[in-house]
PDB file of C-alpha atoms and ligand atoms in Angstrom:
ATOM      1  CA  UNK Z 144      92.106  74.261  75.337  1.00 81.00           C
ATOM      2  CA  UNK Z 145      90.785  78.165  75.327  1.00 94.00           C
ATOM      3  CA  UNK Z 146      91.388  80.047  78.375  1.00 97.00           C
ATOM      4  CA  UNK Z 147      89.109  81.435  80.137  1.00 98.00           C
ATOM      5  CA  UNK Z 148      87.010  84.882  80.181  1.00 98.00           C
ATOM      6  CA  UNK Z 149      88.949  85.092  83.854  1.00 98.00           C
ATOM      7  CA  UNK Z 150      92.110  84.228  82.474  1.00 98.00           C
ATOM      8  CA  UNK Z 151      91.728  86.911  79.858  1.00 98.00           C
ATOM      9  CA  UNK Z 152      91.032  89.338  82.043  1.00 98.00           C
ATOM     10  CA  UNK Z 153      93.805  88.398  83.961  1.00 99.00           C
ATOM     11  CA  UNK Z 154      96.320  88.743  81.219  1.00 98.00           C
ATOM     12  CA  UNK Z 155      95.492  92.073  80.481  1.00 99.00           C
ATOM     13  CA  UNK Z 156      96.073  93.416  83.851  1.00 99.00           C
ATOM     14  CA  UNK Z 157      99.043  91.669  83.710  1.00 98.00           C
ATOM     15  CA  UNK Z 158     100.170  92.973  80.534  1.00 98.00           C
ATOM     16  CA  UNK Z 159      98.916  96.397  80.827  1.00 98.00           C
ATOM     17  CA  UNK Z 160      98.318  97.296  84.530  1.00 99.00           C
ATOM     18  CA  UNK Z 161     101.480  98.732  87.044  1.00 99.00           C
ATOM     19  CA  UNK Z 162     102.400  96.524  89.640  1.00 98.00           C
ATOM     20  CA  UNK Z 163     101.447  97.503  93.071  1.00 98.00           C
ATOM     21  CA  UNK Z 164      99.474 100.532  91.559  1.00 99.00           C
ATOM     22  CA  UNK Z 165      95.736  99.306  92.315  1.00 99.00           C
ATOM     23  CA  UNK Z 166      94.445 102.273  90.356  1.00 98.00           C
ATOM     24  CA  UNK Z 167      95.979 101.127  87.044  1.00 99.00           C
ATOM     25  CA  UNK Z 168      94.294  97.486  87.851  1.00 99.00           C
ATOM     26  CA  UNK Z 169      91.177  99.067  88.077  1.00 99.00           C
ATOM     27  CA  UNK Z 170      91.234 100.881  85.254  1.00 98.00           C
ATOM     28  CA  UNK Z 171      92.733  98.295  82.711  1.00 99.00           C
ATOM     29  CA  UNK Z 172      90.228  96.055  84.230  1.00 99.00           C
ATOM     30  CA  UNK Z 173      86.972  98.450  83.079  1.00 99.00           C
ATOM     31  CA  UNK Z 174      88.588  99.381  79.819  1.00 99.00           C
ATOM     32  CA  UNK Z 175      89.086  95.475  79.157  1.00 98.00           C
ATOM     33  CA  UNK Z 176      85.426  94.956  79.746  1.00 98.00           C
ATOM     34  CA  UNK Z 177      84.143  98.195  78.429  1.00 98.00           C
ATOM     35  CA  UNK Z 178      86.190  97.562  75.111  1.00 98.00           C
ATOM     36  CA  UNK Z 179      86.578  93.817  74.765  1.00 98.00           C
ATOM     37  CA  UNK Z 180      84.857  91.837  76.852  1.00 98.00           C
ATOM     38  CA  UNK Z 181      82.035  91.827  79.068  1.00 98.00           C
ATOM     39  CA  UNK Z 182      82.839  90.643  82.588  1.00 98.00           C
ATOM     40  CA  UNK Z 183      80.978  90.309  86.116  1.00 98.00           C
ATOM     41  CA  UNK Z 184      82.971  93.098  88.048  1.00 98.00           C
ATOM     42  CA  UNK Z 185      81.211  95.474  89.836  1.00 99.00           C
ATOM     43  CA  UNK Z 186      82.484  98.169  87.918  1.00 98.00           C
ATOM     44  CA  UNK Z 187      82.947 101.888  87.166  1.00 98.00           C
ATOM     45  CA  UNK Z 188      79.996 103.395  87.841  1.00 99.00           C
ATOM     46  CA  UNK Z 189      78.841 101.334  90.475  1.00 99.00           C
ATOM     47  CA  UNK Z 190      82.236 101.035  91.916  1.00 99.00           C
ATOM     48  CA  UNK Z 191      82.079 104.653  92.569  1.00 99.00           C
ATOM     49  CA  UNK Z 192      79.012 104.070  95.015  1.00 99.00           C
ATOM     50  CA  UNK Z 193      81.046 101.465  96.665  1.00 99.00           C
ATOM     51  CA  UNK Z 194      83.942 103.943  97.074  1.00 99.00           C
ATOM     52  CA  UNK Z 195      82.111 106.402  98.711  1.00 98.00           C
ATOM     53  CA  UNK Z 196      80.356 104.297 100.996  1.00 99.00           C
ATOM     54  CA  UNK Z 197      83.717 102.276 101.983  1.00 99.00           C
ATOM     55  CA  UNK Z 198      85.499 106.096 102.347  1.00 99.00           C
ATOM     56  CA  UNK Z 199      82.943 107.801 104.377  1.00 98.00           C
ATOM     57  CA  UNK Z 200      82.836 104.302 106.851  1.00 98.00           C
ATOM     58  CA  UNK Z 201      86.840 104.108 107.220  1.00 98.00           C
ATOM     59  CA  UNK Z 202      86.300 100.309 108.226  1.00 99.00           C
ATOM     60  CA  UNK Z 203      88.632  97.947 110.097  1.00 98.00           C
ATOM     61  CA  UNK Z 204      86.842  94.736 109.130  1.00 98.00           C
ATOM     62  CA  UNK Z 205      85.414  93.938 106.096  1.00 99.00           C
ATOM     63  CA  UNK Z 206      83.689  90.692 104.957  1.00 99.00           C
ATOM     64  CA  UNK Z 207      83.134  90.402 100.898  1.00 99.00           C
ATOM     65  CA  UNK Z 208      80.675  87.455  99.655  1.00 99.00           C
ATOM     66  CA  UNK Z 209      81.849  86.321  96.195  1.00 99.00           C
ATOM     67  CA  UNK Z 210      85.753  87.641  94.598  1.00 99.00           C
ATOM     68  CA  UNK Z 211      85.053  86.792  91.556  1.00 98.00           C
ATOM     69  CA  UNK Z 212      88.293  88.156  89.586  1.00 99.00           C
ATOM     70  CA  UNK Z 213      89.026  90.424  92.325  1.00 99.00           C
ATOM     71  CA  UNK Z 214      87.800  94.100  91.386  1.00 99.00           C
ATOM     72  CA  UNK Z 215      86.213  94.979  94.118  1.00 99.00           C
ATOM     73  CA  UNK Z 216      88.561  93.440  96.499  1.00 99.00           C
ATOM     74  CA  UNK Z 217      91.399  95.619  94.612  1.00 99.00           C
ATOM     75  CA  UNK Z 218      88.836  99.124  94.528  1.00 98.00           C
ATOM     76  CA  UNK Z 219      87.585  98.078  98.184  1.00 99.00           C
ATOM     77  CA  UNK Z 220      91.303  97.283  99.646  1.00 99.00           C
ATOM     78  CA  UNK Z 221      93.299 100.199  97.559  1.00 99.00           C
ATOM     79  CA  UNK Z 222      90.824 102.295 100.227  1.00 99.00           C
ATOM     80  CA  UNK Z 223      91.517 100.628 103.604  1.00 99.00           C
ATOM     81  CA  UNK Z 224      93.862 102.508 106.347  1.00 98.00           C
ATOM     82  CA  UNK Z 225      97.457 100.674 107.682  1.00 96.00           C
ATOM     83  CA  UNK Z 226      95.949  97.463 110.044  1.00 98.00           C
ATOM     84  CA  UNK Z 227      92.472  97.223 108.315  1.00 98.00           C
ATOM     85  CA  UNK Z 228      91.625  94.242 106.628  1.00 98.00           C
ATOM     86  CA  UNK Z 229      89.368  92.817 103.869  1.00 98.00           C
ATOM     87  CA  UNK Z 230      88.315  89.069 104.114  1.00 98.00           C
ATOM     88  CA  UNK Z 231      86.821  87.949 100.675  1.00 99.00           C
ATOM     89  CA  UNK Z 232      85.116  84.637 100.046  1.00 99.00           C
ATOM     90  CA  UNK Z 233      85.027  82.693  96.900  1.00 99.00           C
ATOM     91  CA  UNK Z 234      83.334  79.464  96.285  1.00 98.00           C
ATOM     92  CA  UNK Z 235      84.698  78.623  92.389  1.00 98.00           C
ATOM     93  CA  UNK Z 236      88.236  78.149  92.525  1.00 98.00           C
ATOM     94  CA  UNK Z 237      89.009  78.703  89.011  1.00 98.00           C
ATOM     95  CA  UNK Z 238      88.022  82.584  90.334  1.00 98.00           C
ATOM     96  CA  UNK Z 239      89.800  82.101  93.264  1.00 99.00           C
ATOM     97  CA  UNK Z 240      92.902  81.166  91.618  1.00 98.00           C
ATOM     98  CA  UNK Z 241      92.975  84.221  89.419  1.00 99.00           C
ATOM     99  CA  UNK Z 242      91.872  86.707  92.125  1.00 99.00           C
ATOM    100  CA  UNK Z 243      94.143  85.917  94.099  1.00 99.00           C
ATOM    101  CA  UNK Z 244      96.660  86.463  91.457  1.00 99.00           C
ATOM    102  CA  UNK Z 245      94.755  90.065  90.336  1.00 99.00           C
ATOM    103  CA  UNK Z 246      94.732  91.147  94.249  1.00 99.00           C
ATOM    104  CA  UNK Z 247      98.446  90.367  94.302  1.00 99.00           C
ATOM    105  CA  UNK Z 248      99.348  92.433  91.348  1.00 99.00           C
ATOM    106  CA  UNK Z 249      97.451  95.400  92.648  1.00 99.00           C
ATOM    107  CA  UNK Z 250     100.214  94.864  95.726  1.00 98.00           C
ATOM    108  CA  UNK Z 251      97.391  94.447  98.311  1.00 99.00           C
ATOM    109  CA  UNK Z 252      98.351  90.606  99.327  1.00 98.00           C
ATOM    110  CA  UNK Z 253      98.690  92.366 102.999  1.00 98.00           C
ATOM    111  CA  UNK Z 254      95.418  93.916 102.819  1.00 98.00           C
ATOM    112  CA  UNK Z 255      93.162  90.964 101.468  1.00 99.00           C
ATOM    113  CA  UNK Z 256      93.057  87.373 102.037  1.00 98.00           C
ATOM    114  CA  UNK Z 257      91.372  85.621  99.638  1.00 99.00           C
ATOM    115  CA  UNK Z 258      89.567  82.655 101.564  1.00 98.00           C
ATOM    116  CA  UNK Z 259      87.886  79.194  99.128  1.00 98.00           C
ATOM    117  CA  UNK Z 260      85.024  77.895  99.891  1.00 98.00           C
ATOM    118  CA  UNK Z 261      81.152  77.883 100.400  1.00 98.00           C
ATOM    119  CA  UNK Z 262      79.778  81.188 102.134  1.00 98.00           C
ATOM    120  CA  UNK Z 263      77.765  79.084 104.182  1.00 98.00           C
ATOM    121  CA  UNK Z 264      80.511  76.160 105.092  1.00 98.00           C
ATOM    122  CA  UNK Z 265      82.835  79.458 106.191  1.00 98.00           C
ATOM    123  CA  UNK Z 266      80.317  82.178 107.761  1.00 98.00           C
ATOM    124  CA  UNK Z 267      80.291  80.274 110.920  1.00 98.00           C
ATOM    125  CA  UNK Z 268      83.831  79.476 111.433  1.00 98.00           C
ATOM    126  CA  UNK Z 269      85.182  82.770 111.142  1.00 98.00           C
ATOM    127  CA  UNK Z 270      85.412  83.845 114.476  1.00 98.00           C
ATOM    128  CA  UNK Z 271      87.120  80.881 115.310  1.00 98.00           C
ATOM    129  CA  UNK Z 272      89.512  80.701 112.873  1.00 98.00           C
ATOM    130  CA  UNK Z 273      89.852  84.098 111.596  1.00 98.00           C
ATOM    131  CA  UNK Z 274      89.755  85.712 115.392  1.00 97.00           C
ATOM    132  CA  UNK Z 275      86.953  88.266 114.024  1.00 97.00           C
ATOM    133  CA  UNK Z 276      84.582  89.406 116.216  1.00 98.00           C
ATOM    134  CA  UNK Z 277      82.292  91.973 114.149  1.00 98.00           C
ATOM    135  CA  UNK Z 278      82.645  93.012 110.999  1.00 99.00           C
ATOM    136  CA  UNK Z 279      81.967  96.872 110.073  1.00 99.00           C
ATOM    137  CA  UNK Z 280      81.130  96.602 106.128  1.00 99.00           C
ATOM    138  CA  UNK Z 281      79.969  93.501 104.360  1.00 99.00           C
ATOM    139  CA  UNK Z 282      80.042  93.977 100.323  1.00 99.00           C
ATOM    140  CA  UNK Z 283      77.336  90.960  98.945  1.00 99.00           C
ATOM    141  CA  UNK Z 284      78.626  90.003  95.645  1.00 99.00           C
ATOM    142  CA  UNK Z 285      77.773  86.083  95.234  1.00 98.00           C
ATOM    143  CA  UNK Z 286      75.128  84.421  94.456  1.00 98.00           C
ATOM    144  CA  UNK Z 287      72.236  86.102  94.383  1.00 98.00           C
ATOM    145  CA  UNK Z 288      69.529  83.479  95.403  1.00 98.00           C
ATOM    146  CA  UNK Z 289      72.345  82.966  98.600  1.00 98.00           C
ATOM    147  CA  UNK Z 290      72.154  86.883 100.483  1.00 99.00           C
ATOM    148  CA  UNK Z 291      69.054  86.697 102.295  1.00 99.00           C
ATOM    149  CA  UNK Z 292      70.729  83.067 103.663  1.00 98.00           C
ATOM    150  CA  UNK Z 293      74.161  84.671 104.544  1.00 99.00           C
ATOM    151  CA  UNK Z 294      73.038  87.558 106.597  1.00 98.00           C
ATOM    152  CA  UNK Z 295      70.388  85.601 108.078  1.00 98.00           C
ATOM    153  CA  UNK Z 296      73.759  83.841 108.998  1.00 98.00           C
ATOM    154  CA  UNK Z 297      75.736  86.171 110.006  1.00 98.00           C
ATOM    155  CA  UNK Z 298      72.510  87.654 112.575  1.00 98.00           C
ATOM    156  CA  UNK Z 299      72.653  84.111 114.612  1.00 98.00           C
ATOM    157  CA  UNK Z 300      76.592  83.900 114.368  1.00 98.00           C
ATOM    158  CA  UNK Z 301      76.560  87.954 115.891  1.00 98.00           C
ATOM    159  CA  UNK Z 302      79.070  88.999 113.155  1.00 98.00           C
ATOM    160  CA  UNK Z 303      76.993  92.279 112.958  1.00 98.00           C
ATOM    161  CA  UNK Z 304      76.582  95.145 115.430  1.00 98.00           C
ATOM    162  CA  UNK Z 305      75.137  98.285 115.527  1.00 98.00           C
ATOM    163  CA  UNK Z 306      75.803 100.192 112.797  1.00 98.00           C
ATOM    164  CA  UNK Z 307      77.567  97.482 110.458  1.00 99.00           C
ATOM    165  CA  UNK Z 308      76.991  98.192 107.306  1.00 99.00           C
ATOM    166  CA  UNK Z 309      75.825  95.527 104.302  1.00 99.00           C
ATOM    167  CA  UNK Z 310      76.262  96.793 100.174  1.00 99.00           C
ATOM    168  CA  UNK Z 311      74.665  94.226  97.806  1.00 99.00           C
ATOM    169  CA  UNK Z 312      75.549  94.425  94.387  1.00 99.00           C
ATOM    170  CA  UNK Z 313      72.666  93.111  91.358  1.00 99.00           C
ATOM    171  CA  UNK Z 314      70.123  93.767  93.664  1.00 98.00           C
ATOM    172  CA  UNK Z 315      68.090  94.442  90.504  1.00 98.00           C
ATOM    173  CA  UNK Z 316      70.002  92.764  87.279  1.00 98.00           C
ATOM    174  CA  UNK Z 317      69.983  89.645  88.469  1.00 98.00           C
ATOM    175  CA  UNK Z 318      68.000  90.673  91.139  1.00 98.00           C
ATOM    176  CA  UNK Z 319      67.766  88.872  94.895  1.00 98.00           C
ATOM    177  CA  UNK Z 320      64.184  90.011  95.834  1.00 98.00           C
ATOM    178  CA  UNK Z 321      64.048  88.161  98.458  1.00 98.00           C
ATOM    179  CA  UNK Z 322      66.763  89.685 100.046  1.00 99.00           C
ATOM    180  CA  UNK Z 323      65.412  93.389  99.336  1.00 98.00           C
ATOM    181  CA  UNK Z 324      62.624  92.387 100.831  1.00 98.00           C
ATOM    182  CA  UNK Z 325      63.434  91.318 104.079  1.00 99.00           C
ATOM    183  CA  UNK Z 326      66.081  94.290 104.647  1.00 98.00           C
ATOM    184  CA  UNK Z 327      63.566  96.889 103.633  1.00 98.00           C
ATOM    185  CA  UNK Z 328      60.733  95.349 106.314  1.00 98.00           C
ATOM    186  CA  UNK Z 329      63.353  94.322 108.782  1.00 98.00           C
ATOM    187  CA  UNK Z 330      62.921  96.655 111.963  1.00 98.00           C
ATOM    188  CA  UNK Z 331      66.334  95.332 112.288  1.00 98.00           C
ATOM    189  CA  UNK Z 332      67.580  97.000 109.300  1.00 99.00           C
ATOM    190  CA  UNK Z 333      67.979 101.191 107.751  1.00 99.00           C
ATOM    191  CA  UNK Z 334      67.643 100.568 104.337  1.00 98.00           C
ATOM    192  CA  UNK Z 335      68.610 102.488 101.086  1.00 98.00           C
ATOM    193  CA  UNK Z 336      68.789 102.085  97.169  1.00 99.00           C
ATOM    194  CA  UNK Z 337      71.007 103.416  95.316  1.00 99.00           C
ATOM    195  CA  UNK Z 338      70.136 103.416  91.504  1.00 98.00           C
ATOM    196  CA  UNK Z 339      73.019 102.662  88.948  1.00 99.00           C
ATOM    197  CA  UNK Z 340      73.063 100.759  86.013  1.00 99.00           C
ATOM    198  CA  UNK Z 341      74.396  97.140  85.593  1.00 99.00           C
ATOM    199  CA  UNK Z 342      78.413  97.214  84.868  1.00 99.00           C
ATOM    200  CA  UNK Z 343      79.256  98.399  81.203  1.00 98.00           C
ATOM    201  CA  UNK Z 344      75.851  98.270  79.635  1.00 98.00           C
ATOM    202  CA  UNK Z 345      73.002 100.979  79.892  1.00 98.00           C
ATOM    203  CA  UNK Z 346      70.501  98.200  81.867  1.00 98.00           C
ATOM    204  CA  UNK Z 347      69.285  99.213  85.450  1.00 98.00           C
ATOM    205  CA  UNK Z 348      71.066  98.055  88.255  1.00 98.00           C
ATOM    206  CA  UNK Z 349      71.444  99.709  91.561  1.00 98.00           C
ATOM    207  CA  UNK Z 350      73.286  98.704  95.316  1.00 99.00           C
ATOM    208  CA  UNK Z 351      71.128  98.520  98.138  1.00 99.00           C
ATOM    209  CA  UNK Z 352      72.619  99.980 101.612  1.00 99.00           C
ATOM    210  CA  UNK Z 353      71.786  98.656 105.004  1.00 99.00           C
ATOM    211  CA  UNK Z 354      72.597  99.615 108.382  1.00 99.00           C
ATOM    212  CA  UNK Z 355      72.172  97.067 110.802  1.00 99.00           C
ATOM    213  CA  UNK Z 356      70.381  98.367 113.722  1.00 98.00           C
ATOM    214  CA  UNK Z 357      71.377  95.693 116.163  1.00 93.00           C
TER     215      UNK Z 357
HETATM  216  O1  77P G 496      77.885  82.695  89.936  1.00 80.81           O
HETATM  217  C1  77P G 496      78.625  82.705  90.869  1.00 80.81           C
HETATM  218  N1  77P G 496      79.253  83.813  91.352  1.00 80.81           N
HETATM  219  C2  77P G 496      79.068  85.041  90.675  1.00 80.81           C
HETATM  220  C3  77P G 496      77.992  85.827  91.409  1.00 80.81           C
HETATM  221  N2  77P G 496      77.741  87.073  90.658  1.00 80.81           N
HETATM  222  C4  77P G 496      76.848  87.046  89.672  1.00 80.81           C
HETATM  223  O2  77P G 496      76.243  86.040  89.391  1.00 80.81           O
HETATM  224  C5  77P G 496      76.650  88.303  88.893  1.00 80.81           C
HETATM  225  C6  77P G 496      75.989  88.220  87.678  1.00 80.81           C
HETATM  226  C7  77P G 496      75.789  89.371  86.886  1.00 80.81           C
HETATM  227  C8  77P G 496      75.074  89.268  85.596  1.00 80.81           C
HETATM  228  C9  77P G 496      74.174  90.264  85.215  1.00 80.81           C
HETATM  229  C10 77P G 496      73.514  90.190  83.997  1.00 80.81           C
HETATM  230  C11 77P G 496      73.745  89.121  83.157  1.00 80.81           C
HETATM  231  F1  77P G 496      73.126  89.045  81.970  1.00 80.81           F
HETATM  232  C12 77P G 496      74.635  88.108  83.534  1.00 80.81           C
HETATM  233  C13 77P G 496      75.301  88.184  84.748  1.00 80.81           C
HETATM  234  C14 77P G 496      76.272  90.613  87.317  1.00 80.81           C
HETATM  235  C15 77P G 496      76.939  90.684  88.531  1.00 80.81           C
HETATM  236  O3  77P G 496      77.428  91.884  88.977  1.00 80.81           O
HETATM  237  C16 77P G 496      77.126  89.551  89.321  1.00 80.81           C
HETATM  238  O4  77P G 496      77.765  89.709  90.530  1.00 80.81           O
HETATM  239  C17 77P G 496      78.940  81.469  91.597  1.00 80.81           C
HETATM  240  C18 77P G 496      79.051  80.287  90.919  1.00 80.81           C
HETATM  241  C19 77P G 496      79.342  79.185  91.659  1.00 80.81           C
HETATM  242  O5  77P G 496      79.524  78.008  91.109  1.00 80.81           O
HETATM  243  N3  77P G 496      79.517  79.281  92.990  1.00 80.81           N
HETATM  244  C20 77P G 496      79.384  80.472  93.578  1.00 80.81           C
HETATM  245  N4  77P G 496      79.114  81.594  92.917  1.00 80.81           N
HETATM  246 MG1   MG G 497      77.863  91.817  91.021  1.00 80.81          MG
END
């Protein structure tokens, strides 16, 4: 049977990327997609947001909602300082499998631990079974009818504190209105957009940046 777009993607980083070098997996990754075939990652431009953001924070814990292939767990974790660590949750284990494969090539199986599983089923338990007690940058990346749920979720299981800060990706291609919204009436929440365009095509797309006030 054909493989899959993720598969593909994963054979070129494995055929063209350096192992343990997470820059070259980033970049074969958005010349693969740029040149050959359109995938889901956050991206280039995009990605640059979300390296700034993740720099200028220097955070210990982060929480990401949907892996995907990995990208952003590779661009996110390739940034973290010795002891930090990057929790990323994937619900589709045919993404899972090659994610975890993609984070492992990049060298940053220390760094990232790639957990299966509904976002939902998992937000609550993660104290418990994770020992986390806040996390200080969330990167929403899932479904996009499911972020207004999650950090509604992550409010009543106190995973936030003051000044943890939430990125959601697609918050205009898809879209999760809903979720803009409530962060941008939310006394609760400092809210910013930051305009982009969806990964590898010339649409609108941007982040939006929250700071929860606690
Ligand atoms: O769809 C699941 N995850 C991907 C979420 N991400 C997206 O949907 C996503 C989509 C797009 C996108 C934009 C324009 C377009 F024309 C098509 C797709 C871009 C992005 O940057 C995303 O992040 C999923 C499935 C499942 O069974 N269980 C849990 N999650
Ligand atoms: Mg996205």
């Amino acid at each position: 049977t054909r493989t899959t777009r993720p598969q593909r993607l994963l054979k070129a980083v494995q055929d063209r990327a350096i192992r343990g070098n997470p820059k070259s997996v980033i970049s074969v990754i958005d010349h693969y997609c740029r040149n050959q075939e359109w995938a889901m990652n956050v991206g280039d431009e995009k990605g640059f947001i979300l390296d700034s953001v993740v720099s200028e924070l220097n955070p210990q814990t982060v929480l990401e909602l949907g892996t995907y292939c990995g990208y952003s767990a590779v661009r996110i974790g390739r940034l973290l300082h010795s002891g930090a660590r990057l929790l990323t949750l994937e619900f589709n284990p045919d993404y899972a499998a090659v994610a975890r494969e993609v984070i492992s090539w990049a060298g940053l199986e220390n760094t990232v631990q790639l957990v299966e599983g509904a976002s939902g089923d998992w937000i609550p338990r993660l104290r418990e079974h994770f020992g986390i007690h806040t996390f200080d940058f969330i990167f929403l990346d899932h479904w996009k009818e499911g972020y207004l749920a999650d950090i509604k979720l992550l409010e009543e299981c106190r995973l936030l504190r003051k000044g943890t800060v939430l990125l959601a990706d697609n918050v205009v291609c898809p879209g999760a209105p809903d979720y803009l919204e409530y962060v941008r009436k939310s006394p609760l929440y400092d809210s910013r957009y930051f305009k982009s365009h969806l990964e590898y095509t010339k649409a609108e797309d941007g982040l939006e940046k929250s700071v929860y006030l606690g």
